[in-house]
Amino acid sequence: MQNYIYFFDEGRKELKHLLGGKGANLAEMKRIGLPVPAGFTVTTAACLAYFNAKQTMPPTLKAALPLAIERLEQETAKQLVGTTRPLLLSVRSGSVHSMPGMMDTILNLGLTDQSVLILANETNNPRFAFDCYRRLIQMFGNVVMGISSALFEEALTALKTEQQRARDTDLTSDDLQQLITTYKTIYRTQTGKDFPQDPLQQLMLAIEAVFDSWYNPRALTYRQLHHLADDLGTAVTIQEMVFGNMGDTSATGVCFTRNPSTGANEIFGEFLLNAQGEDVVAGIRTPLPMQSLQHIMPSLYATFSERIQLLETHYKDMQDVEFTIEKGQLYFLQTRNGKRTAAAQIHLLMTFLDEGLLTAAEVIERLSYDDIEAALHDTFNTAAIEALTPFAIGLPASPGAATGQLYFSATAAQAAAEHNIPVILARQETSPEDIAGMIASEAIITSRGGMTSHAAVVARGMGTACVCGCHTLLIDEVEKTLHYDNGILTEGDWLSVDGSTGKLYPQKIPLSPAVITPSFKRLMQVLSKRTHISVRANADTATDFAQALQFEASGIGLTRTEHMFFSPERLLEMRRLILATTAAERLVALNELEPHQTADFSALFRTAGSRPVTIRLLDPPLHEFLPTQLSEQQQLATQLNISPLLLTERLAALKESNPMMGHRGVRLAISYPAIYKMQVQAIVKSALQLQAEGITVTPEIMIPLIGSEAELNWMRHFLEQAIDEVLTDANKQLTYTIGTMIELPRACLIAGKLATTADFFSFGTNDLTQMVYGFSRDDSAGFLPEYIAKQLLPVDPFQTIDKDGVGQLMQQAILAAKATKPGIKIGVCGELGGEPLSVAYFEKIGVDYVSCSPYRVPLAKLALAKAALLNRTVN
Amino acid sequence: MQNYIYFFDEGRKELKHLLGGKGANLAEMKRIGLPVPAGFTVTTAACLAYFNAKQTMPPTLKAALPLAIERLEQETAKQLVGTTRPLLLSVRSGSVHSMPGMMDTILNLGLTDQSVLILANETNNPRFAFDCYRRLIQMFGNVVMGISSALFEEALTALKTEQQRARDTDLTSDDLQQLITTYKTIYRTQTGKDFPQDPLQQLMLAIEAVFDSWYNPRALTYRQLHHLADDLGTAVTIQEMVFGNMGDTSATGVCFTRNPSTGANEIFGEFLLNAQGEDVVAGIRTPLPMQSLQHIMPSLYATFSERIQLLETHYKDMQDVEFTIEKGQLYFLQTRNGKRTAAAQIHLLMTFLDEGLLTAAEVIERLSYDDIEAALHDTFNTAAIEALTPFAIGLPASPGAATGQLYFSATAAQAAAEHNIPVILARQETSPEDIAGMIASEAIITSRGGMTSHAAVVARGMGTACVCGCHTLLIDEVEKTLHYDNGILTEGDWLSVDGSTGKLYPQKIPLSPAVITPSFKRLMQVLSKRTHISVRANADTATDFAQALQFEASGIGLTRTEHMFFSPERLLEMRRLILATTAAERLVALNELEPHQTADFSALFRTAGSRPVTIRLLDPPLHEFLPTQLSEQQQLATQLNISPLLLTERLAALKESNPMMGHRGVRLAISYPAIYKMQVQAIVKSALQLQAEGITVTPEIMIPLIGSEAELNWMRHFLEQAIDEVLTDANKQLTYTIGTMIELPRACLIAGKLATTADFFSFGTNDLTQMVYGFSRDDSAGFLPEYIAKQLLPVDPFQTIDKDGVGQLMQQAILAAKATKPGIKIGVCGELGGEPLSVAYFEKIGVDYVSCSPYRVPLAKLALAKAALLNRTVN
């Protein structure tokens, strides 16, 4: 026969599924010797049996309950039904997962017209006893019988007015007795029955009410929202009441075993003398910090400290404890893992590791990606944000919170930032021309483009908050207005951006700034030691890479050389190059650009030291470097001394219908080989410079958008010749490797052949996903959200690897490549290289390293450490 | 020891590689008993030995040659070196492949100062003898010794002036003797030697000269151009001269065994009495038709007819014969397969099949794709075109020749066509808005876009000539000018377009119009019986399909429903639909469109009868239906009664960066399901209409751009519901199938899963190739030609299946699909479905049918028939 009742000494924390969180923890505290008020838990199994029997109490439970009460009466030497020492009970729901929305607590259960008098007498405190009783009728009436609270509140207010009492606490014992009579009338009128005078009947009804609350609408919604199963059921914990308001040797409080904001090793909490929990909530008296208890009750405080220390060691985590002191007697009413900030979480874990409380494996297991994300980025002040409503919600493209003033162009953003104005840059979409303005901004919002649009990729790279594809916004860059559903913002208006949720708020909101703590850095070192494959960073500048080194990146997996051409003087030369009609003109521009490139690469190499650096040769279509606005075009024509008509024609010729699949990547270099020649020569020159400084650099040169063997062979041969020129001139040796991006489906399909020529592969998962799905990353924001909503896609493939499609193709490519060249180094440098689920998958299919934007390096490391752990556990 | 000399009776036609085409055919004629002048062939092996020995005559050959001459002297009872009956020789080169650019013929070899007198005496015709001799010196001097012909011609002209002779034939015997003296002086002056008086030395030098001509620049260029190997060498045929100019019983002529223009069974040729071949060329006398010979020499004609009939039967092909009658004696000098028009070729093959001369397999083997292409399309009058220079060359996007007047807009093209002006439409690129103008045009030229651009695809579909991606042209649609390298054309100017070569000519050129002959239709039937898989047509209208039925298409493999929305009244409703902001507005437009769609489908079904019809639901991105020009936009705003601002905003919202990978295909229908609902309901309604007429239609409904299982499942379920609505309303049953396009790499990768839901697959090879390569078909014209030129791609993957990439992925998909659902029908409806090499490959990897534009159906059929033949031979 099923045992539906567990006394606290029969339970333990592992029985959470049966006893609920509260019940299991109470049992556990009892088990390890902590003082908890006597009690037992009706199991979740009983709840499920109740629903299986169409909401009828299981007979077993019905039979067992009086026996359990009898045992409780013995343990407490009180009587639920009797003439002395009334046993008052608290009845609380408790499911496996903490779940707001269900019925919570009924206090003082067991009181009746008769026992309230005994209690008044025995405590010599009639006011206390009658207050307990009227609260019971109110709670029971509302929670169990569904009577509107307002009816009780109205009666209370009427009485206070009538008797001219300002506050509840001003009510006398007589007032309360009168109120009890009124409450009982309300109860009878509303339910057609009298308030039950049988404590056991009260209990039975309360348990049923807790069960029923499992399926109330709020609970259902909550479970849907959090993907929790409906068939878990709730437990009911029944426990002797204890009271912190029985004089100056009584008290009640809540306490964290460590500081939940910082993780520092200090008791952190507050308490009220001679008070009950609700007094704390009412806020009439100011609670005292825990340290004061040491002075007031030194010996009890010593016991308390020792016991909560025991709890923390036992639970291996910071605890959030509720306690009551009844006449000098300490009781623990609840313990649970305490909520904390991300910084605190990381500090705690590292401290626990130091203290030997946790192993490294346990730290990794316990650490969540959200912890890392939150630790890396500013967040809004929690209290401030909760009351606010966003005016729009877009894609959470780059995490972090920001508050600032609105600007609509890169130029305006830069100008404002120079005056120390915090800038939020709003654009329909961004382009490489906007880079300087993006760098100057606190956050970027766009009305078009998806999670891998230019804005999103660049923002993530810089760790700047970004919300993309906010389709409900009408951003007019000329008029400098941002229309949203019910309003408008103009230049200079304050707004706030939450890049982690995609929410936009039309006001200034205080921030809690992120700081990379020493604990965070130590954590990165711990993670690095526990991953099988390495994590590199995508970094276009030495500054980017220095940031990534803070996170223990093992090298650079992707330098996008095109980003080096956007400062004004370089951009002009780049444009001269693009618009040149003869090879000679082209050479002039390239000669101007080469020293810049050499300097860029030297800075990167110097920062990287002996770490590997992969440099991708020019990738985007040329028109990305050209001005789109007429005024700029005219200016350019003047600067380059060419006719505006010729410029217009050239621009038209460079225009493409689908630039993503157009004349870009290696295709450009097949048409204009001099560009790549300049780039590899700059790489080699800077490597030789570093060599002269005593630093050995082994550049990894990467060719983008390879689609055929002949293309790769031709280009490799060409680059080798260009490199040999420099080496011969300098009379030096240099070790370097030449590899290819794998970003076209065809490259995957012929990977075995490409591997004969390539020293390494690096998967560009963005482009590969675009091609495999035929989803343009710039346009898919228009329909992808609907796909995700209708569950027509398992995941957003730009955010998490699509194993069936893209992943399968990658695996096929890796197998073929390794069959040809077993030692070939294989990396992933696309957007997914920093996404936890994807990274774990990449490791599984044989990737040697992943590379991602600096701020994603910690996530990737954690993912790999978790995966390594899992593999070890499985193997 | 190598035998370098084959007498005619030792050779046969199979020894072409040794004896060259001419030598082998002369031997063959001899072998089957036809009269040929005596002779022998020096083999190609001798030529190769000559080059291996650094241009020295192989000693074996040197030794064998006098012996061969001796034998020839015996056979002919003449003497090369001697005092009676001089043996005159012709020396001709001959390689395996007919090859202009090499030395051709030296006639009259063997004549010397001495033998010319004997010949004069014996023939009693000094003028004849001296003329022979002076020609020999001229030919030998030029061809063997490299003396400029001009020198000889000048001497001839000077003599004619001096002697006041109008024409060469007016020269007397004395004149010619004088000319011989002059020629010999020229010879000595130029070479430092006397004209050789030893006939054997003449012969040796002539053979060397023929050998040397193998590597002359023209020959080298020709071989490069035609991908012929350099190590084949040339043979040299040495043969007794016969003369058609020895009086009225002599004659010379050329003759086809059938009419080479039509293939009709009639002897077709001409001859001159008492003349030599060069007299025909000189054009002084008009040759007589062969039929006249019947009257002049009835018995000889009878023999002649009988013998050429023998030749044709022997060679199993129409022969092009050269003959000479010397004093009543008929000699055949050459036979080869006669050149013919495409129409003639097809008629001939069908006739030979009827006559039992060829089997069906032989017909298929012999028929070339060029024959089919040429038979289907107008061509330029060969004589007219040869003298002309194109002003630009673009991509040969749709075959056929056209001549007409230039127009720059669809509207202008339509207007001109209504006045019976033949129109050539020039556009930078075309869009679906241009359809009506394209239909009205004889040819289309564009300056942008590749072989699968809109213009190319639509033109091929209509069988209209098209030249695309003519980058050297500057087409200004506003100014109505077309600038080319050295000139300009304006509206109304005449020009001509060769869609088969990509050449454009700045003038009117006469055309030879194509006619689909009864033989062509019969050929299609023959082919249909000999293919393993069927060929359907891509047809958007009943007219298109009627055309395809002429070519025995087995059904419709692709109807692009979007093409049905471009007539003005439908376009307006389509635009209303797209710009609607509420579902109700959308419904208004759909209700307008539905009857049109129903009528379209009924017409298609009625034309198809019981043949299968696959209808693809709406595919292109919506902005393709919207006007691009401001004036049109303003007009549209008025028509739809919406504010121009709103229209502008909506247009901007619909704009995409990479529309090819954007919101299109099934993605549109996920967002706006009502569109597909209307389409399938229209399909079902028209099928029911046909059912009522007694025609059973089984529509095949095809969903484009599927990328995930969930997407297909959702859409199939949705369509079935929409169909059930109509069937329930009508209380009818209908069998239909629902399948999917496979055009995304991901669709290939999950084909096994898609096959559970799809009734059929149809590969869209255009899109698939675009995605696999990351080549936009609209942009790749900018770099693909360079790739092909640099041999960085094995083939243009939009023209021929890329087996390693796209093909591999297709094969993988087919295997997976058939593993899931063995009976699943798999088609190809992309551009490659009509390309011979691709089609054969598709059959091999398990495709059940291909579908292509109507004018490609015959090509596909031939390819499949050829493939079937090959398989049968191999198995």
JSON list of N, CA and C in Angstrom, two decimals, chain B residues 428-451:
[
{"chain": "B", "resi": 428, "resn": "GLN", "atom": "N", "xyz": [18.66, 46.31, -69.76]},
{"chain": "B", "resi": 428, "resn": "GLN", "atom": "CA", "xyz": [19.79, 45.98, -68.90]},
{"chain": "B", "resi": 428, "resn": "GLN", "atom": "C", "xyz": [19.58, 44.58, -68.33]},
{"chain": "B", "resi": 429, "resn": "GLU", "atom": "N", "xyz": [18.39, 44.34, -67.82]},
{"chain": "B", "resi": 429, "resn": "GLU", "atom": "CA", "xyz": [17.97, 42.98, -67.47]},
{"chain": "B", "resi": 429, "resn": "GLU", "atom": "C", "xyz": [16.45, 43.00, -67.53]},
{"chain": "B", "resi": 430, "resn": "THR", "atom": "N", "xyz": [15.83, 41.84, -67.63]},
{"chain": "B", "resi": 430, "resn": "THR", "atom": "CA", "xyz": [14.37, 41.83, -67.69]},
{"chain": "B", "resi": 430, "resn": "THR", "atom": "C", "xyz": [13.81, 41.41, -66.35]},
{"chain": "B", "resi": 431, "resn": "SER", "atom": "N", "xyz": [12.54, 41.74, -66.16]},
{"chain": "B", "resi": 431, "resn": "SER", "atom": "CA", "xyz": [11.85, 41.30, -64.94]},
{"chain": "B", "resi": 431, "resn": "SER", "atom": "C", "xyz": [10.48, 40.80, -65.38]},
{"chain": "B", "resi": 432, "resn": "PRO", "atom": "N", "xyz": [9.76, 40.12, -64.49]},
{"chain": "B", "resi": 432, "resn": "PRO", "atom": "CA", "xyz": [8.47, 39.57, -64.90]},
{"chain": "B", "resi": 432, "resn": "PRO", "atom": "C", "xyz": [7.51, 40.62, -65.49]},
{"chain": "B", "resi": 433, "resn": "GLU", "atom": "N", "xyz": [7.70, 41.90, -65.15]},
{"chain": "B", "resi": 433, "resn": "GLU", "atom": "CA", "xyz": [6.86, 42.94, -65.74]},
{"chain": "B", "resi": 433, "resn": "GLU", "atom": "C", "xyz": [7.02, 43.03, -67.25]},
{"chain": "B", "resi": 434, "resn": "ASP", "atom": "N", "xyz": [8.16, 42.56, -67.74]},
{"chain": "B", "resi": 434, "resn": "ASP", "atom": "CA", "xyz": [8.45, 42.72, -69.16]},
{"chain": "B", "resi": 434, "resn": "ASP", "atom": "C", "xyz": [7.85, 41.63, -70.04]},
{"chain": "B", "resi": 435, "resn": "ILE", "atom": "N", "xyz": [7.17, 40.67, -69.40]},
{"chain": "B", "resi": 435, "resn": "ILE", "atom": "CA", "xyz": [6.74, 39.47, -70.14]},
{"chain": "B", "resi": 435, "resn": "ILE", "atom": "C", "xyz": [6.04, 39.78, -71.46]},
{"chain": "B", "resi": 436, "resn": "ALA", "atom": "N", "xyz": [5.05, 40.66, -71.42]},
{"chain": "B", "resi": 436, "resn": "ALA", "atom": "CA", "xyz": [4.28, 40.91, -72.63]},
{"chain": "B", "resi": 436, "resn": "ALA", "atom": "C", "xyz": [5.20, 41.43, -73.73]},
{"chain": "B", "resi": 437, "resn": "GLY", "atom": "N", "xyz": [6.10, 42.31, -73.39]},
{"chain": "B", "resi": 437, "resn": "GLY", "atom": "CA", "xyz": [7.05, 42.85, -74.36]},
{"chain": "B", "resi": 437, "resn": "GLY", "atom": "C", "xyz": [7.98, 41.77, -74.89]},
{"chain": "B", "resi": 438, "resn": "MET", "atom": "N", "xyz": [8.33, 40.83, -74.04]},
{"chain": "B", "resi": 438, "resn": "MET", "atom": "CA", "xyz": [9.23, 39.75, -74.47]},
{"chain": "B", "resi": 438, "resn": "MET", "atom": "C", "xyz": [8.52, 38.83, -75.46]},
{"chain": "B", "resi": 439, "resn": "ILE", "atom": "N", "xyz": [7.24, 38.57, -75.16]},
{"chain": "B", "resi": 439, "resn": "ILE", "atom": "CA", "xyz": [6.45, 37.72, -76.06]},
{"chain": "B", "resi": 439, "resn": "ILE", "atom": "C", "xyz": [6.36, 38.37, -77.43]},
{"chain": "B", "resi": 440, "resn": "ALA", "atom": "N", "xyz": [6.25, 39.70, -77.46]},
{"chain": "B", "resi": 440, "resn": "ALA", "atom": "CA", "xyz": [6.07, 40.43, -78.72]},
{"chain": "B", "resi": 440, "resn": "ALA", "atom": "C", "xyz": [7.37, 40.53, -79.52]},
{"chain": "B", "resi": 441, "resn": "SER", "atom": "N", "xyz": [8.50, 40.14, -78.93]},
{"chain": "B", "resi": 441, "resn": "SER", "atom": "CA", "xyz": [9.79, 40.38, -79.58]},
{"chain": "B", "resi": 441, "resn": "SER", "atom": "C", "xyz": [10.32, 39.15, -80.31]},
{"chain": "B", "resi": 442, "resn": "GLU", "atom": "N", "xyz": [11.15, 39.43, -81.31]},
{"chain": "B", "resi": 442, "resn": "GLU", "atom": "CA", "xyz": [11.80, 38.36, -82.07]},
{"chain": "B", "resi": 442, "resn": "GLU", "atom": "C", "xyz": [13.02, 37.86, -81.32]},
{"chain": "B", "resi": 443, "resn": "ALA", "atom": "N", "xyz": [13.63, 38.75, -80.55]},
{"chain": "B", "resi": 443, "resn": "ALA", "atom": "CA", "xyz": [14.81, 38.38, -79.77]},
{"chain": "B", "resi": 443, "resn": "ALA", "atom": "C", "xyz": [14.96, 39.35, -78.63]},
{"chain": "B", "resi": 444, "resn": "ILE", "atom": "N", "xyz": [15.72, 38.92, -77.61]},
{"chain": "B", "resi": 444, "resn": "ILE", "atom": "CA", "xyz": [15.93, 39.74, -76.43]},
{"chain": "B", "resi": 444, "resn": "ILE", "atom": "C", "xyz": [17.42, 39.81, -76.19]},
{"chain": "B", "resi": 445, "resn": "ILE", "atom": "N", "xyz": [17.92, 41.02, -75.91]},
{"chain": "B", "resi": 445, "resn": "ILE", "atom": "CA", "xyz": [19.32, 41.13, -75.51]},
{"chain": "B", "resi": 445, "resn": "ILE", "atom": "C", "xyz": [19.39, 41.90, -74.19]},
{"chain": "B", "resi": 446, "resn": "THR", "atom": "N", "xyz": [20.31, 41.47, -73.33]},
{"chain": "B", "resi": 446, "resn": "THR", "atom": "CA", "xyz": [20.49, 42.18, -72.06]},
{"chain": "B", "resi": 446, "resn": "THR", "atom": "C", "xyz": [21.98, 42.42, -71.82]},
{"chain": "B", "resi": 447, "resn": "SER", "atom": "N", "xyz": [22.26, 43.46, -71.05]},
{"chain": "B", "resi": 447, "resn": "SER", "atom": "CA", "xyz": [23.66, 43.75, -70.74]},
{"chain": "B", "resi": 447, "resn": "SER", "atom": "C", "xyz": [24.08, 43.09, -69.43]},
{"chain": "B", "resi": 448, "resn": "ARG", "atom": "N", "xyz": [23.10, 42.64, -68.63]},
{"chain": "B", "resi": 448, "resn": "ARG", "atom": "CA", "xyz": [23.43, 41.99, -67.36]},
{"chain": "B", "resi": 448, "resn": "ARG", "atom": "C", "xyz": [22.74, 40.63, -67.29]},
{"chain": "B", "resi": 449, "resn": "GLY", "atom": "N", "xyz": [23.17, 39.78, -66.33]},
{"chain": "B", "resi": 449, "resn": "GLY", "atom": "CA", "xyz": [22.48, 38.51, -66.10]},
{"chain": "B", "resi": 449, "resn": "GLY", "atom": "C", "xyz": [23.09, 37.40, -66.92]},
{"chain": "B", "resi": 450, "resn": "GLY", "atom": "N", "xyz": [23.01, 36.20, -66.37]},
{"chain": "B", "resi": 450, "resn": "GLY", "atom": "CA", "xyz": [23.68, 35.06, -66.98]},
{"chain": "B", "resi": 450, "resn": "GLY", "atom": "C", "xyz": [22.75, 34.13, -67.72]},
{"chain": "B", "resi": 451, "resn": "MET", "atom": "N", "xyz": [23.22, 32.91, -67.92]},
{"chain": "B", "resi": 451, "resn": "MET", "atom": "CA", "xyz": [22.51, 31.92, -68.70]},
{"chain": "B", "resi": 451, "resn": "MET", "atom": "C", "xyz": [21.21, 31.50, -68.03]}
]
